Tab-separated table of C-alpha atoms in Angstrom:
chain	number	residue	atom	x	y	z
A	1	MET	CA	79.408	-81.835	115.230
A	2	SER	CA	79.599	-83.764	111.944
A	3	ARG	CA	80.119	-87.506	111.642
A	4	ILE	CA	83.638	-86.957	110.317
A	5	GLN	CA	84.495	-84.808	113.322
A	6	ARG	CA	83.141	-87.427	115.726
A	7	TRP	CA	85.162	-90.218	114.145
A	8	SER	CA	88.233	-87.994	114.129
A	9	LEU	CA	87.815	-87.520	117.884
A	10	VAL	CA	87.473	-91.285	118.358
A	11	ALA	CA	90.599	-92.016	116.354
A	12	ALA	CA	92.665	-89.283	117.993
A	13	GLY	CA	91.637	-90.206	121.521
A	14	ALA	CA	92.194	-93.930	121.013
A	15	LEU	CA	95.573	-93.356	119.360
A	16	ILE	CA	96.835	-91.118	122.143
A	17	LEU	CA	95.774	-93.534	124.875
A	18	VAL	CA	97.343	-96.514	123.107
A	19	VAL	CA	100.606	-94.663	122.592
A	20	LEU	CA	100.750	-93.295	126.126
A	21	GLU	CA	99.799	-96.398	128.074
A	22	ALA	CA	102.821	-97.863	129.810
A	23	ARG	CA	103.199	-101.251	131.493
A	24	PRO	CA	104.085	-102.178	134.092
A	25	ALA	CA	103.321	-99.439	136.607
A	26	TYR	CA	104.447	-99.697	140.191
A	27	ALA	CA	102.257	-97.056	141.794
A	28	MET	CA	98.842	-95.551	141.366
A	29	HIS	CA	97.594	-92.237	142.754
A	30	ILE	CA	99.525	-91.611	146.016
A	31	MET	CA	100.557	-95.041	147.203
A	32	GLU	CA	99.887	-96.668	150.560
A	33	GLY	CA	101.983	-95.274	153.392
A	34	PHE	CA	103.640	-92.573	151.298
A	35	LEU	CA	102.100	-89.628	153.173
A	36	PRO	CA	103.018	-88.833	156.786
A	37	PRO	CA	100.143	-89.748	159.164
A	38	LEU	CA	99.182	-86.148	159.965
A	39	TRP	CA	98.860	-85.208	156.303
A	40	ALA	CA	96.942	-88.402	155.541
A	41	ALA	CA	94.498	-87.611	158.358
A	42	LEU	CA	94.117	-83.997	157.259
A	43	TRP	CA	92.972	-84.966	153.770
A	44	PHE	CA	90.383	-87.337	155.239
A	45	ILE	CA	89.024	-84.441	157.296
A	46	VAL	CA	88.792	-82.297	154.153
A	47	ALA	CA	87.030	-85.049	152.193
A	48	ILE	CA	84.406	-86.162	154.734
A	49	PRO	CA	81.985	-83.190	154.296
A	50	PHE	CA	81.922	-83.743	150.534
A	51	TRP	CA	81.153	-87.442	151.027
A	52	VAL	CA	78.250	-86.632	153.353
A	53	VAL	CA	76.731	-84.171	150.897
A	54	GLY	CA	77.338	-86.549	147.998
A	55	LEU	CA	75.647	-89.505	149.702
A	56	ARG	CA	72.598	-87.394	150.458
A	57	ARG	CA	72.465	-86.206	146.856
A	58	ILE	CA	72.716	-89.777	145.516
A	59	ASN	CA	69.982	-91.019	147.840
A	60	ARG	CA	67.672	-88.204	146.776
A	61	LEU	CA	68.486	-88.731	143.105
A	62	ILE	CA	67.744	-92.474	143.233
A	63	ARG	CA	64.553	-91.873	145.188
A	64	GLU	CA	63.235	-89.196	142.833
A	65	GLN	CA	64.690	-90.505	139.540
A	66	PRO	CA	65.390	-94.251	139.876
A	67	GLU	CA	65.987	-94.489	136.125
A	68	THR	CA	69.294	-92.658	136.600
A	69	ARG	CA	70.904	-95.718	138.196
A	70	MET	CA	72.261	-96.839	134.831
A	71	LEU	CA	73.852	-93.450	134.224
A	72	LEU	CA	75.336	-93.471	137.727
A	73	GLY	CA	76.847	-96.872	136.970
A	74	LEU	CA	78.163	-95.610	133.650
A	75	ALA	CA	79.810	-92.595	135.279
A	76	GLY	CA	81.461	-94.805	137.889
A	77	ALA	CA	82.613	-97.375	135.330
A	78	PHE	CA	84.017	-94.667	133.056
A	79	THR	CA	86.040	-93.281	135.960
A	80	PHE	CA	87.248	-96.750	136.978
A	81	VAL	CA	88.400	-97.725	133.494
A	82	LEU	CA	90.185	-94.480	132.662
A	83	SER	CA	91.865	-94.120	136.041
A	84	ALA	CA	93.149	-97.704	135.747
A	85	LEU	CA	95.448	-96.658	132.878
A	86	LYS	CA	98.842	-96.280	134.562
A	87	ILE	CA	101.854	-94.249	133.496
A	88	PRO	CA	104.706	-94.074	136.045
A	89	SER	CA	105.604	-90.457	136.711
A	90	VAL	CA	107.518	-90.007	139.956
A	91	THR	CA	108.322	-92.077	143.039
A	92	GLY	CA	105.191	-92.488	145.112
A	93	SER	CA	102.646	-91.684	142.422
A	94	SER	CA	101.775	-92.140	138.764
A	95	SER	CA	99.961	-90.387	135.965
A	96	HIS	CA	96.668	-91.587	134.546
A	97	PRO	CA	93.415	-90.213	133.147
A	98	THR	CA	90.765	-89.598	135.798
A	99	GLY	CA	87.395	-89.924	134.037
A	100	THR	CA	85.600	-87.725	136.562
A	101	GLY	CA	84.618	-84.941	134.180
A	102	LEU	CA	81.764	-86.896	132.609
A	103	GLY	CA	80.105	-87.693	135.935
A	104	ALA	CA	80.502	-84.103	137.117
A	105	ILE	CA	78.707	-82.887	133.997
A	106	LEU	CA	75.893	-85.404	134.442
A	107	PHE	CA	75.390	-85.294	138.218
A	108	GLY	CA	77.468	-82.506	139.709
A	109	PRO	CA	80.588	-82.594	141.902
A	110	ALA	CA	78.931	-83.883	145.085
A	111	VAL	CA	77.839	-87.153	143.464
A	112	MET	CA	81.242	-87.600	141.851
A	113	SER	CA	82.977	-87.159	145.199
A	114	VAL	CA	81.301	-90.411	146.261
A	115	LEU	CA	81.592	-92.282	142.959
A	116	GLY	CA	85.237	-91.295	142.580
A	117	THR	CA	86.038	-92.367	146.138
A	118	ILE	CA	84.346	-95.741	145.584
A	119	VAL	CA	86.524	-96.210	142.502
A	120	LEU	CA	89.636	-95.324	144.503
A	121	LEU	CA	88.601	-97.706	147.285
A	122	PHE	CA	88.071	-100.613	144.890
A	123	GLN	CA	91.406	-99.944	143.217
A	124	ALA	CA	93.181	-99.840	146.578
A	125	LEU	CA	91.575	-103.086	147.791
A	126	LEU	CA	91.461	-105.113	144.586
A	127	LEU	CA	94.328	-103.790	142.469
A	128	ALA	CA	96.757	-102.451	145.101
A	129	HIS	CA	96.623	-99.052	143.414
A	130	GLY	CA	96.720	-96.127	145.794
A	131	GLY	CA	96.022	-97.057	149.394
A	132	LEU	CA	93.683	-96.896	152.356
A	133	THR	CA	95.737	-94.435	154.387
A	134	THR	CA	96.037	-92.167	151.343
A	135	LEU	CA	92.408	-92.572	150.282
A	136	GLY	CA	91.471	-89.149	151.644
A	137	ALA	CA	94.272	-87.403	149.759
A	138	ASN	CA	93.537	-89.228	146.507
A	139	ALA	CA	89.829	-88.517	146.888
A	140	VAL	CA	90.437	-84.798	147.393
A	141	SER	CA	92.517	-84.524	144.233
A	142	MET	CA	90.627	-86.857	141.883
A	143	ALA	CA	87.102	-87.188	143.273
A	144	ILE	CA	86.566	-83.697	144.698
A	145	VAL	CA	88.726	-80.989	143.110
A	146	GLY	CA	88.654	-82.496	139.607
A	147	PRO	CA	84.824	-82.710	139.491
A	148	LEU	CA	84.504	-79.220	140.995
A	149	VAL	CA	86.640	-77.833	138.163
A	150	ALA	CA	84.682	-79.776	135.523
A	151	TRP	CA	81.349	-78.650	136.954
A	152	GLY	CA	82.481	-75.026	137.140
A	153	ILE	CA	83.571	-75.034	133.503
A	154	TRP	CA	80.368	-76.776	132.442
A	155	ARG	CA	78.152	-74.301	134.280
A	156	GLY	CA	80.212	-71.300	133.237
A	157	LEU	CA	80.595	-72.020	129.518
A	158	LYS	CA	77.466	-73.988	128.667
A	159	GLY	CA	75.465	-71.975	126.150
A	160	ARG	CA	78.410	-69.657	125.495
A	161	ALA	CA	80.523	-72.091	123.451
A	162	PRO	CA	79.919	-75.183	121.309
A	163	LEU	CA	78.731	-78.033	123.503
A	164	TRP	CA	81.512	-80.399	122.439
A	165	LEU	CA	84.138	-77.796	123.319
A	166	VAL	CA	82.650	-77.238	126.764
A	167	VAL	CA	82.658	-81.001	127.436
A	168	PHE	CA	86.252	-81.258	126.221
A	169	LEU	CA	87.466	-78.408	128.416
A	170	ALA	CA	85.578	-79.692	131.456
A	171	ALA	CA	87.102	-83.166	131.200
A	172	ALA	CA	90.619	-82.071	130.228
A	173	LEU	CA	90.965	-79.354	132.865
A	174	ALA	CA	89.472	-81.596	135.565
A	175	ASP	CA	92.238	-84.064	134.753
A	176	LEU	CA	94.921	-81.386	134.974
A	177	ALA	CA	93.469	-79.938	138.183
A	178	THR	CA	93.726	-83.363	139.811
A	179	TYR	CA	97.450	-83.422	139.257
A	180	VAL	CA	97.958	-79.846	140.334
A	181	VAL	CA	96.376	-80.815	143.653
A	182	THR	CA	98.402	-84.033	143.845
A	183	SER	CA	101.554	-81.983	143.304
A	184	ILE	CA	100.463	-79.630	146.090
A	185	GLN	CA	99.797	-82.553	148.427
A	186	LEU	CA	103.196	-84.098	147.792
A	187	ALA	CA	104.970	-80.755	148.072
A	188	LEU	CA	103.285	-80.021	151.394
A	189	ALA	CA	104.273	-83.408	152.761
A	190	TYR	CA	107.820	-83.294	151.349
A	191	PRO	CA	109.044	-79.709	150.938
A	192	ASP	CA	112.398	-79.214	149.281
A	193	ALA	CA	115.292	-78.898	151.726
A	194	VAL	CA	116.425	-75.650	150.067
A	195	GLY	CA	113.486	-74.139	148.186
A	196	GLY	CA	110.719	-75.363	150.480
A	197	PHE	CA	107.152	-75.897	149.283
A	198	VAL	CA	107.466	-73.847	146.083
A	199	ALA	CA	110.524	-75.666	144.805
A	200	SER	CA	108.986	-79.029	145.647
A	201	PHE	CA	105.701	-78.114	143.948
A	202	VAL	CA	107.536	-77.029	140.795
A	203	LYS	CA	109.478	-80.293	140.774
A	204	PHE	CA	106.439	-82.529	141.183
A	205	GLY	CA	104.273	-80.455	138.857
A	206	THR	CA	106.884	-80.377	136.107
A	207	ILE	CA	107.403	-84.131	136.162
A	208	PHE	CA	103.654	-84.768	136.090
A	209	ALA	CA	103.071	-82.291	133.272
A	210	VAL	CA	105.204	-84.280	130.835
A	211	THR	CA	102.655	-87.099	130.750
A	212	GLN	CA	99.560	-85.372	132.094
A	213	ILE	CA	99.023	-82.702	129.435
A	214	PRO	CA	98.658	-85.185	126.527
A	215	LEU	CA	96.638	-87.469	128.799
A	216	ALA	CA	94.256	-84.634	129.608
A	217	ILE	CA	93.790	-83.904	125.916
A	218	SER	CA	93.030	-87.541	125.146
A	219	GLU	CA	90.617	-87.762	128.075
A	220	GLY	CA	88.805	-84.675	126.824
A	221	LEU	CA	88.420	-86.218	123.368
A	222	LEU	CA	87.087	-89.504	124.725
A	223	THR	CA	84.672	-87.732	127.052
A	224	VAL	CA	83.275	-85.809	124.092
A	225	LEU	CA	82.747	-89.124	122.321
A	226	ILE	CA	80.884	-90.668	125.257
A	227	PHE	CA	78.808	-87.543	125.802
A	228	ASN	CA	77.793	-87.492	122.127
A	229	ALA	CA	76.719	-91.131	122.388
A	230	LEU	CA	74.645	-90.350	125.476
A	231	GLN	CA	73.123	-87.342	123.761
A	232	ALA	CA	72.083	-89.537	120.854
A	233	ASN	CA	70.763	-92.469	122.904
A	234	ALA	CA	69.737	-91.107	126.310
A	235	GLU	CA	68.467	-87.617	125.574
A	236	PRO	CA	65.336	-87.922	127.773
A	237	GLU	CA	67.423	-88.897	130.803
A	238	LEU	CA	69.882	-86.071	130.204
A	239	THR	CA	66.998	-83.626	129.867
A	240	ARG	CA	65.455	-84.769	133.166
A	241	LEU	CA	68.816	-84.296	134.853
A	242	GLY	CA	69.048	-80.786	133.451
A	243	VAL	CA	72.147	-81.573	131.405
A	244	LEU	CA	70.295	-80.788	128.186
A	245	LYS	CA	67.535	-78.285	127.663
A	246	GLY	CA	64.078	-79.645	126.958
A	247	ALA	CA	62.286	-78.961	123.708
C-alpha cells in the first residue's frame, strides 16, 4: 500500500469517527438489568468455556514469549478506546466500534475473549457502560463472536487477497457480527408480541444497521492503519506470533 493510500485511510477513518460520535450516550452494550435473569445466566454459561481456554492461552503465550506483553496491552487498549465511542441506537443498548478485530488477528479469538471481557468489565465498573449481570451476554457478542469472525476471515483470506483488504474485512465484519449477535440476544429476550423472534430481530437489527454499517467501515480503516504501523515497527514480534511470514 502506498503512502498516499495509507494517509487516505487515516483521513477517512478519522473523519467518519468524528462525524459519527454522539454525546451524550445513555447506554453502552446491553445495560445493567436489561436482560431477564435466565437469559443473563445463559450467556454466562456460554462464555465461561471461552474464558478458560483464553486464560490458558494467555498464560502460555506470556510464559513462552514474554515480549508479547506490550502487544497484548495494545490490543486491549485499542478495544477499550474504540468501544468507548458511544452512539445511542435503541433503548437498552447503543452502537459503537468494537476494536476486537486487531487482537483476533494478532493472538486469535481465545485471547480476545479474555481481553474483550476485561474491557467490558472495566467499562461496567468504572464508566457505568454495560453491566455486571449482562457481562456474559456482552462478552459473547463483542469478545467471543466478533473475534471468531475476524479470525476466520483472517485465516481464510490471508494470502489470497491483499493484506490490507483482509485486515479491513476482518475488523469490519467482526464489528457487524457483534451487533448481529446483540440483536439476536435482545430478540430472544424480548420477542415481538405478534411476529415473535423474527420480527423482533428484524426490528433490532434494522435500527442497529443505520449506525453500525458506517461504524464498521471506519473501524476497518483504522485497524488497517494500526496494523500497517505494527508491520513497520514490530515486524519481528508479528513474525514470531505467526501473523507475518518470516523471510
